[in-house]
């Protein structure tokens, strides 16, 4: 029996008076890949940003309801601890332009002033880059700026940066939407590998991608969680006709 | 819960202290600006009480007999500043139009642009010194020729050096504004067969009108507050100017000359009241100019 | 054959263009002449002696400007130490809290400071520091200059940081960095070249300021490094000696003008070069 790592109950999110995430209850099992799907503007990104408390950084943005990491209420923890334990990868790759590839990977430690031994640092950098399937491509240019890499490489660098902190959960917001098909394939492959050590929540617009990599899929519509089920089940036998219309392409 | 390597929550507490510091810094600016105004006002009170409205209309400034009329300095300031503005306009507009419209690239405009930026950086005391040595004899020669008293120093000399000082500033400002004209507008006119001059006259200048006016205001603000170069060549005479060759004094130059000598409360206070008037005028001119430019660039 | 109306329009357009070119380049003649005049007159007054000695009394030839050099460096340094941290932090506040009430009042205050004539700043600092301390002092001059630097540093910081994408900040926050670390170790380093150029330009701007020092630093014929006492500075020396009737003092003032001019121009030129080179690629 898998244990639940993230659970939300009657969770709501607002931008001012604009109610964007409505009463979402969901349980995310450990070491799974959960795909979050739904038409544009339905609140996928917002929900994801609520999990690691990035949402509240936007002026006027508020939340309501319960969100737990294991047994702890995320909204009662220190947000910094939350973000150390729940990593995030954004839609557009955003490596730190002033840092080298090496420093980008250990940015979480370095910029936070956490002291590490030289050997320990080297280990973390190599390990994270290997896990992000980037090591072979950059091992000779570790001291070049991260912004010299291609888009796909930059995105994998951002994944390496996030997993260097050894989070328990990794949130990914359309990580391949800015990438070409080859880079997309390598990132997808990577997600599959990462599943062994992490729990992944993946927002995607791409149904094939969801079908290929995810164990469970959550379908959002106008801020509500319409359906949440095993991916295979959802794609072959959707319970709700809004899900049905979406996966058959009747609205985008 | 798994411990996180080398992390302690203590470091996190600095967060709110930092945010508070930022707020304090923003408040400091307000305190300084308000403090400047209040200091000037409070220190002017003895003069305002003693002299009242006669202060601004009084034609005589004679500290020895305790008579303080600021009119000569108001006139001196206005004359030098407006004359300087008038002299500078053809040159600063020419540079702005050349760099912004006629020839925005190319080495010749690169050269002009660099010259303008360099001379904008020259300290005003150096302009003053140069004017004292080079400009004063030239003006004296002119005065001899036209039969005016050959002082050399005076309103005209001060205006000339002021004009030279504001040209680089006004030109850079004008160039930025002219470059904001959408090229689609100009191309539209060109495609209808308009000449360069017609595009300038019917598209560029009307489009930038409000911005260029604001540029004039900001230049005027600079000229009004400029102290050193003017002090060195205006002649420091506390009587009403009768012609552009008259030696005179501006508000800023009187303060520069007499502040450390003012030994009585009313005398000192009368000087500070000049500072207050100068402050209010330049600040209002600057704020209005900035407001117009902000509105213009947001359109 | 060209129609006469069109030809008239073309001729008119061409002549206006020539008039504009004429005016634009005519004015460069005196502008360049001023710089050359200072270079030419100043260079002959400069020697090693000039840097290491203090001015001689009236009537004696020779002497140098060591007191003004030391004073200028010290006064400007202290001014920068005051204005740079405050200005950068205030600029951060303004770019981080674009729409807050406090930001709009603070911005208005910065506009007011920018429009305040420098002589007025001098008067005010006289009442804030010189009178309470009972003496003219270098530090009061530095404070006056710092107030003039602030608007430039604040504006350039605000403008630079505003242009940085918000994704940069989010990247830092999502890694679990506290807010101050995100700002100081991610955002500010990424905007470093813009902020630095603002700082250097503000230093160049105040290095030549005379008016705010007249009633604050006041001047001093001897070398002094005590910031609580009156101190000489290059612009003050130039002003006092240029307006004196003595030929030897004029010579000193020309030498000092050249040094000041070179200092200010070098700052401006390096700023340009550095900004181009250190631009962080986004
Ligand atoms: N910063 C913001 N301020 C105000 N409203 C916002 C903001 N960001 C998003 N919204 C609103 O919240 C709603 C949900 O947005 P969200 O970004 O979560 O959608 P999404 O499902 O991620 O869409 P997409 O697939 O296009 O990324 C939208 O209606 C949007 O208009
Ligand atoms: Mg989204």
PDB file of C-alpha atoms in Angstrom, chain B residues 7 11-16 18-19 21-33 35-37 39-40 43 90-91 93-95 97-98 102 108-109 111-119 121-127 129-130 132-134 164 167-168 192-198 200-201 221-222 224-228 231-232 252 255-257 259-260 268 271-272 275-276 278-279 282-283 286-287 290 294, chain C residues 6 9-10 12-13 16-17 19-21 23-28 30-35 37-38 85-87 89-90 92-94 96-97 102 105-121 123-124 126-128 131 136 147 150 154-155 173 176-181 183-184 204-205 207-211 214-215 218 235 238-239 242-243 250 253-254 257-258 260-261 264-265 268-269 272:
ATOM      1  CA  UNK B   7      19.975  24.779   7.452  1.00  0.00           C
ATOM      2  CA  UNK B  11      18.830  32.659   9.248  1.00  0.00           C
ATOM      3  CA  UNK B  12      15.273  33.014   8.093  1.00  0.00           C
ATOM      4  CA  UNK B  13      14.397  35.611  10.721  1.00  0.00           C
ATOM      5  CA  UNK B  14      16.558  38.152   8.893  1.00  0.00           C
ATOM      6  CA  UNK B  15      13.803  38.200   6.283  1.00  0.00           C
ATOM      7  CA  UNK B  16      11.427  40.488   8.132  1.00  0.00           C
ATOM      8  CA  UNK B  18      15.295  43.142   5.733  1.00  0.00           C
ATOM      9  CA  UNK B  19      11.788  44.031   4.639  1.00  0.00           C
ATOM     10  CA  UNK B  21      14.859  48.079   6.387  1.00  0.00           C
ATOM     11  CA  UNK B  22      13.559  48.566   2.861  1.00  0.00           C
ATOM     12  CA  UNK B  23      10.476  50.345   4.159  1.00  0.00           C
ATOM     13  CA  UNK B  24      12.622  52.564   6.371  1.00  0.00           C
ATOM     14  CA  UNK B  25      14.788  53.552   3.401  1.00  0.00           C
ATOM     15  CA  UNK B  26      11.714  54.529   1.402  1.00  0.00           C
ATOM     16  CA  UNK B  27      10.571  56.582   4.407  1.00  0.00           C
ATOM     17  CA  UNK B  28      13.991  58.225   4.717  1.00  0.00           C
ATOM     18  CA  UNK B  29      13.537  59.819   1.272  1.00  0.00           C
ATOM     19  CA  UNK B  30      10.243  61.323   2.357  1.00  0.00           C
ATOM     20  CA  UNK B  31      11.793  62.555   5.600  1.00  0.00           C
ATOM     21  CA  UNK B  32      14.718  64.180   3.767  1.00  0.00           C
ATOM     22  CA  UNK B  33      12.529  65.877   1.173  1.00  0.00           C
ATOM     23  CA  UNK B  35      12.906  68.042   6.055  1.00  0.00           C
ATOM     24  CA  UNK B  36      14.482  70.256   3.412  1.00  0.00           C
ATOM     25  CA  UNK B  37      11.240  72.127   2.886  1.00  0.00           C
ATOM     26  CA  UNK B  39      13.989  73.620   7.460  1.00  0.00           C
ATOM     27  CA  UNK B  40      13.860  76.311   4.799  1.00  0.00           C
ATOM     28  CA  UNK B  43      14.501  79.389   9.046  1.00  0.00           C
ATOM     29  CA  UNK B  90      18.354  76.395 -31.662  1.00  0.00           C
ATOM     30  CA  UNK B  91      21.453  74.392 -30.802  1.00  0.00           C
ATOM     31  CA  UNK B  93      16.998  71.230 -30.910  1.00  0.00           C
ATOM     32  CA  UNK B  94      19.363  70.965 -33.852  1.00  0.00           C
ATOM     33  CA  UNK B  95      21.428  68.324 -32.068  1.00  0.00           C
ATOM     34  CA  UNK B  97      16.798  66.449 -34.385  1.00  0.00           C
ATOM     35  CA  UNK B  98      20.051  65.462 -36.028  1.00  0.00           C
ATOM     36  CA  UNK B 102      18.217  62.682 -39.450  1.00  0.00           C
ATOM     37  CA  UNK B 108      29.442  61.324 -37.285  1.00  0.00           C
ATOM     38  CA  UNK B 109      26.452  61.129 -34.971  1.00  0.00           C
ATOM     39  CA  UNK B 111      30.994  61.552 -32.442  1.00  0.00           C
ATOM     40  CA  UNK B 112      28.415  64.252 -31.783  1.00  0.00           C
ATOM     41  CA  UNK B 113      26.674  62.129 -29.192  1.00  0.00           C
ATOM     42  CA  UNK B 114      29.903  61.401 -27.315  1.00  0.00           C
ATOM     43  CA  UNK B 115      30.921  65.068 -27.343  1.00  0.00           C
ATOM     44  CA  UNK B 116      27.552  66.048 -25.970  1.00  0.00           C
ATOM     45  CA  UNK B 117      27.731  63.410 -23.240  1.00  0.00           C
ATOM     46  CA  UNK B 118      31.268  64.377 -22.279  1.00  0.00           C
ATOM     47  CA  UNK B 119      30.629  68.097 -21.979  1.00  0.00           C
ATOM     48  CA  UNK B 121      29.839  65.914 -17.329  1.00  0.00           C
ATOM     49  CA  UNK B 122      32.119  68.963 -17.020  1.00  0.00           C
ATOM     50  CA  UNK B 123      31.717  70.481 -13.534  1.00  0.00           C
ATOM     51  CA  UNK B 124      30.091  73.873 -13.450  1.00  0.00           C
ATOM     52  CA  UNK B 125      32.956  75.492 -11.579  1.00  0.00           C
ATOM     53  CA  UNK B 126      35.183  74.725 -14.567  1.00  0.00           C
ATOM     54  CA  UNK B 127      32.680  76.326 -16.945  1.00  0.00           C
ATOM     55  CA  UNK B 129      36.453  79.571 -14.619  1.00  0.00           C
ATOM     56  CA  UNK B 130      36.617  79.251 -18.391  1.00  0.00           C
ATOM     57  CA  UNK B 132      35.829  84.226 -16.427  1.00  0.00           C
ATOM     58  CA  UNK B 133      39.003  83.954 -18.464  1.00  0.00           C
ATOM     59  CA  UNK B 134      37.704  83.599 -22.029  1.00  0.00           C
ATOM     60  CA  UNK B 164      26.446  76.191 -23.012  1.00  0.00           C
ATOM     61  CA  UNK B 167      22.621  72.503 -24.310  1.00  0.00           C
ATOM     62  CA  UNK B 168      24.032  68.983 -23.710  1.00  0.00           C
ATOM     63  CA  UNK B 192       2.640  59.711 -49.306  1.00  0.00           C
ATOM     64  CA  UNK B 193       5.597  61.534 -50.820  1.00  0.00           C
ATOM     65  CA  UNK B 194       6.440  63.887 -47.970  1.00  0.00           C
ATOM     66  CA  UNK B 195       9.926  65.376 -47.839  1.00  0.00           C
ATOM     67  CA  UNK B 196      12.162  65.034 -44.784  1.00  0.00           C
ATOM     68  CA  UNK B 197      11.322  68.543 -43.699  1.00  0.00           C
ATOM     69  CA  UNK B 198       7.606  67.895 -44.054  1.00  0.00           C
ATOM     70  CA  UNK B 200       9.763  66.662 -39.334  1.00  0.00           C
ATOM     71  CA  UNK B 201       7.274  69.491 -39.341  1.00  0.00           C
ATOM     72  CA  UNK B 221      14.830  74.227 -13.790  1.00  0.00           C
ATOM     73  CA  UNK B 222      18.515  73.480 -14.183  1.00  0.00           C
ATOM     74  CA  UNK B 224      17.433  78.531 -12.296  1.00  0.00           C
ATOM     75  CA  UNK B 225      19.279  76.475  -9.721  1.00  0.00           C
ATOM     76  CA  UNK B 226      22.749  76.650 -11.251  1.00  0.00           C
ATOM     77  CA  UNK B 227      25.052  78.459  -8.866  1.00  0.00           C
ATOM     78  CA  UNK B 228      28.773  78.362  -9.396  1.00  0.00           C
ATOM     79  CA  UNK B 231      28.264  83.401  -9.437  1.00  0.00           C
ATOM     80  CA  UNK B 232      31.660  83.677 -11.097  1.00  0.00           C
ATOM     81  CA  UNK B 252      21.582  81.299  -6.029  1.00  0.00           C
ATOM     82  CA  UNK B 255      23.209  83.002  -1.309  1.00  0.00           C
ATOM     83  CA  UNK B 256      26.615  81.704  -2.364  1.00  0.00           C
ATOM     84  CA  UNK B 257      28.202  85.118  -1.799  1.00  0.00           C
ATOM     85  CA  UNK B 259      25.460  83.296   3.373  1.00  0.00           C
ATOM     86  CA  UNK B 260      28.634  82.990   5.432  1.00  0.00           C
ATOM     87  CA  UNK B 268      20.412  85.261   7.297  1.00  0.00           C
ATOM     88  CA  UNK B 271      18.843  84.800   2.389  1.00  0.00           C
ATOM     89  CA  UNK B 272      17.201  81.532   3.357  1.00  0.00           C
ATOM     90  CA  UNK B 275      16.533  79.643  -0.958  1.00  0.00           C
ATOM     91  CA  UNK B 276      12.948  78.741  -0.127  1.00  0.00           C
ATOM     92  CA  UNK B 278      14.269  79.024  -5.376  1.00  0.00           C
ATOM     93  CA  UNK B 279      13.494  75.571  -3.976  1.00  0.00           C
ATOM     94  CA  UNK B 282      12.622  74.644  -9.270  1.00  0.00           C
ATOM     95  CA  UNK B 283      10.836  71.762  -7.568  1.00  0.00           C
ATOM     96  CA  UNK B 286      10.792  69.825 -12.218  1.00  0.00           C
ATOM     97  CA  UNK B 287       7.732  67.946 -11.029  1.00  0.00           C
ATOM     98  CA  UNK B 290       8.636  65.043 -15.172  1.00  0.00           C
ATOM     99  CA  UNK B 294       6.037  60.412 -17.891  1.00  0.00           C
TER     100      UNK B 294
ATOM    101  CA  UNK C   6       8.143  69.534 -56.032  1.00  0.00           C
ATOM    102  CA  UNK C   9       9.690  71.403 -51.597  1.00  0.00           C
ATOM    103  CA  UNK C  10      12.874  69.409 -52.033  1.00  0.00           C
ATOM    104  CA  UNK C  12      13.305  73.657 -48.806  1.00  0.00           C
ATOM    105  CA  UNK C  13      13.749  70.274 -47.148  1.00  0.00           C
ATOM    106  CA  UNK C  16      16.384  72.965 -43.435  1.00  0.00           C
ATOM    107  CA  UNK C  17      18.514  69.876 -43.116  1.00  0.00           C
ATOM    108  CA  UNK C  19      20.656  74.503 -41.189  1.00  0.00           C
ATOM    109  CA  UNK C  20      20.127  71.798 -38.607  1.00  0.00           C
ATOM    110  CA  UNK C  21      23.466  70.165 -39.352  1.00  0.00           C
ATOM    111  CA  UNK C  23      23.671  74.441 -35.788  1.00  0.00           C
ATOM    112  CA  UNK C  24      24.312  70.956 -34.390  1.00  0.00           C
ATOM    113  CA  UNK C  25      27.973  70.992 -35.310  1.00  0.00           C
ATOM    114  CA  UNK C  26      28.597  74.705 -34.804  1.00  0.00           C
ATOM    115  CA  UNK C  27      28.032  74.345 -31.087  1.00  0.00           C
ATOM    116  CA  UNK C  28      30.557  71.521 -30.824  1.00  0.00           C
ATOM    117  CA  UNK C  30      33.013  75.981 -28.273  1.00  0.00           C
ATOM    118  CA  UNK C  31      32.276  72.738 -26.421  1.00  0.00           C
ATOM    119  CA  UNK C  32      35.446  71.099 -27.667  1.00  0.00           C
ATOM    120  CA  UNK C  33      37.308  74.395 -27.277  1.00  0.00           C
ATOM    121  CA  UNK C  34      36.451  74.508 -23.573  1.00  0.00           C
ATOM    122  CA  UNK C  35      37.811  71.042 -22.949  1.00  0.00           C
ATOM    123  CA  UNK C  37      41.439  75.108 -23.218  1.00  0.00           C
ATOM    124  CA  UNK C  38      41.363  73.417 -19.816  1.00  0.00           C
ATOM    125  CA  UNK C  85      23.625  51.506   0.508  1.00  0.00           C
ATOM    126  CA  UNK C  86      20.658  53.755   1.232  1.00  0.00           C
ATOM    127  CA  UNK C  87      20.077  54.427  -2.447  1.00  0.00           C
ATOM    128  CA  UNK C  89      17.978  49.647  -0.710  1.00  0.00           C
ATOM    129  CA  UNK C  90      15.470  52.369  -1.520  1.00  0.00           C
ATOM    130  CA  UNK C  92      14.984  47.848  -4.273  1.00  0.00           C
ATOM    131  CA  UNK C  93      11.959  48.921  -2.267  1.00  0.00           C
ATOM    132  CA  UNK C  94      10.591  50.939  -5.176  1.00  0.00           C
ATOM    133  CA  UNK C  96       9.679  45.515  -5.362  1.00  0.00           C
ATOM    134  CA  UNK C  97       6.614  47.479  -4.245  1.00  0.00           C
ATOM    135  CA  UNK C 102       4.573  54.487   0.274  1.00  0.00           C
ATOM    136  CA  UNK C 105       5.219  59.138  -2.013  1.00  0.00           C
ATOM    137  CA  UNK C 106       8.808  57.996  -1.878  1.00  0.00           C
ATOM    138  CA  UNK C 107       9.149  58.406  -5.628  1.00  0.00           C
ATOM    139  CA  UNK C 108       7.726  61.910  -5.349  1.00  0.00           C
ATOM    140  CA  UNK C 109      10.293  62.650  -2.642  1.00  0.00           C
ATOM    141  CA  UNK C 110      13.078  61.408  -4.907  1.00  0.00           C
ATOM    142  CA  UNK C 111      11.799  63.686  -7.673  1.00  0.00           C
ATOM    143  CA  UNK C 112      11.868  66.581  -5.209  1.00  0.00           C
ATOM    144  CA  UNK C 113      15.449  65.778  -4.218  1.00  0.00           C
ATOM    145  CA  UNK C 114      16.435  65.606  -7.873  1.00  0.00           C
ATOM    146  CA  UNK C 115      14.945  69.045  -8.479  1.00  0.00           C
ATOM    147  CA  UNK C 116      16.459  70.674  -5.403  1.00  0.00           C
ATOM    148  CA  UNK C 117      19.190  73.176  -6.346  1.00  0.00           C
ATOM    149  CA  UNK C 118      22.512  72.145  -4.854  1.00  0.00           C
ATOM    150  CA  UNK C 119      23.007  75.446  -3.069  1.00  0.00           C
ATOM    151  CA  UNK C 120      19.734  74.849  -1.236  1.00  0.00           C
ATOM    152  CA  UNK C 121      20.949  71.444  -0.091  1.00  0.00           C
ATOM    153  CA  UNK C 123      21.916  75.664   3.280  1.00  0.00           C
ATOM    154  CA  UNK C 124      19.838  72.873   4.775  1.00  0.00           C
ATOM    155  CA  UNK C 126      24.285  73.874   7.388  1.00  0.00           C
ATOM    156  CA  UNK C 127      21.332  73.828   9.764  1.00  0.00           C
ATOM    157  CA  UNK C 128      21.258  70.056  10.175  1.00  0.00           C
ATOM    158  CA  UNK C 131      25.274  74.528  13.407  1.00  0.00           C
ATOM    159  CA  UNK C 136      32.206  73.417   9.320  1.00  0.00           C
ATOM    160  CA  UNK C 147      21.688  63.744  -0.782  1.00  0.00           C
ATOM    161  CA  UNK C 150      20.611  59.500  -3.839  1.00  0.00           C
ATOM    162  CA  UNK C 154      17.803  55.133  -6.571  1.00  0.00           C
ATOM    163  CA  UNK C 155      16.556  55.715 -10.121  1.00  0.00           C
ATOM    164  CA  UNK C 173      12.228  31.569  -3.767  1.00  0.00           C
ATOM    165  CA  UNK C 176      13.863  27.854  -0.396  1.00  0.00           C
ATOM    166  CA  UNK C 177      15.888  31.044  -0.259  1.00  0.00           C
ATOM    167  CA  UNK C 178      14.603  33.665   2.168  1.00  0.00           C
ATOM    168  CA  UNK C 179      13.490  36.936   0.614  1.00  0.00           C
ATOM    169  CA  UNK C 180      16.574  38.923   1.550  1.00  0.00           C
ATOM    170  CA  UNK C 181      18.879  36.302   0.057  1.00  0.00           C
ATOM    171  CA  UNK C 183      17.179  40.043  -3.408  1.00  0.00           C
ATOM    172  CA  UNK C 184      20.784  40.416  -2.314  1.00  0.00           C
ATOM    173  CA  UNK C 204      31.040  61.672 -11.339  1.00  0.00           C
ATOM    174  CA  UNK C 205      28.187  64.064 -10.853  1.00  0.00           C
ATOM    175  CA  UNK C 207      32.830  65.049  -7.656  1.00  0.00           C
ATOM    176  CA  UNK C 208      32.602  68.447  -9.335  1.00  0.00           C
ATOM    177  CA  UNK C 209      29.968  69.977  -7.080  1.00  0.00           C
ATOM    178  CA  UNK C 210      30.950  73.195  -5.362  1.00  0.00           C
ATOM    179  CA  UNK C 211      27.812  74.906  -4.159  1.00  0.00           C
ATOM    180  CA  UNK C 214      30.485  76.261   0.447  1.00  0.00           C
ATOM    181  CA  UNK C 215      28.731  76.233   3.819  1.00  0.00           C
ATOM    182  CA  UNK C 218      34.081  75.090   3.712  1.00  0.00           C
ATOM    183  CA  UNK C 235      35.966  72.333  -6.763  1.00  0.00           C
ATOM    184  CA  UNK C 238      39.088  76.078  -8.026  1.00  0.00           C
ATOM    185  CA  UNK C 239      36.284  78.443  -7.093  1.00  0.00           C
ATOM    186  CA  UNK C 242      39.836  81.336  -9.732  1.00  0.00           C
ATOM    187  CA  UNK C 243      37.952  84.278  -8.264  1.00  0.00           C
ATOM    188  CA  UNK C 250      44.946  81.103 -11.009  1.00  0.00           C
ATOM    189  CA  UNK C 253      43.186  76.590 -10.123  1.00  0.00           C
ATOM    190  CA  UNK C 254      43.942  75.643 -13.735  1.00  0.00           C
ATOM    191  CA  UNK C 257      40.599  72.082 -13.049  1.00  0.00           C
ATOM    192  CA  UNK C 258      42.513  69.736 -15.286  1.00  0.00           C
ATOM    193  CA  UNK C 260      39.058  67.421 -11.756  1.00  0.00           C
ATOM    194  CA  UNK C 261      38.093  67.303 -15.428  1.00  0.00           C
ATOM    195  CA  UNK C 264      35.124  63.228 -13.949  1.00  0.00           C
ATOM    196  CA  UNK C 265      35.578  62.289 -17.611  1.00  0.00           C
ATOM    197  CA  UNK C 268      32.039  58.710 -17.220  1.00  0.00           C
ATOM    198  CA  UNK C 269      34.016  56.824 -19.829  1.00  0.00           C
ATOM    199  CA  UNK C 272      30.187  53.332 -20.367  1.00  0.00           C
TER     200      UNK C 272
END
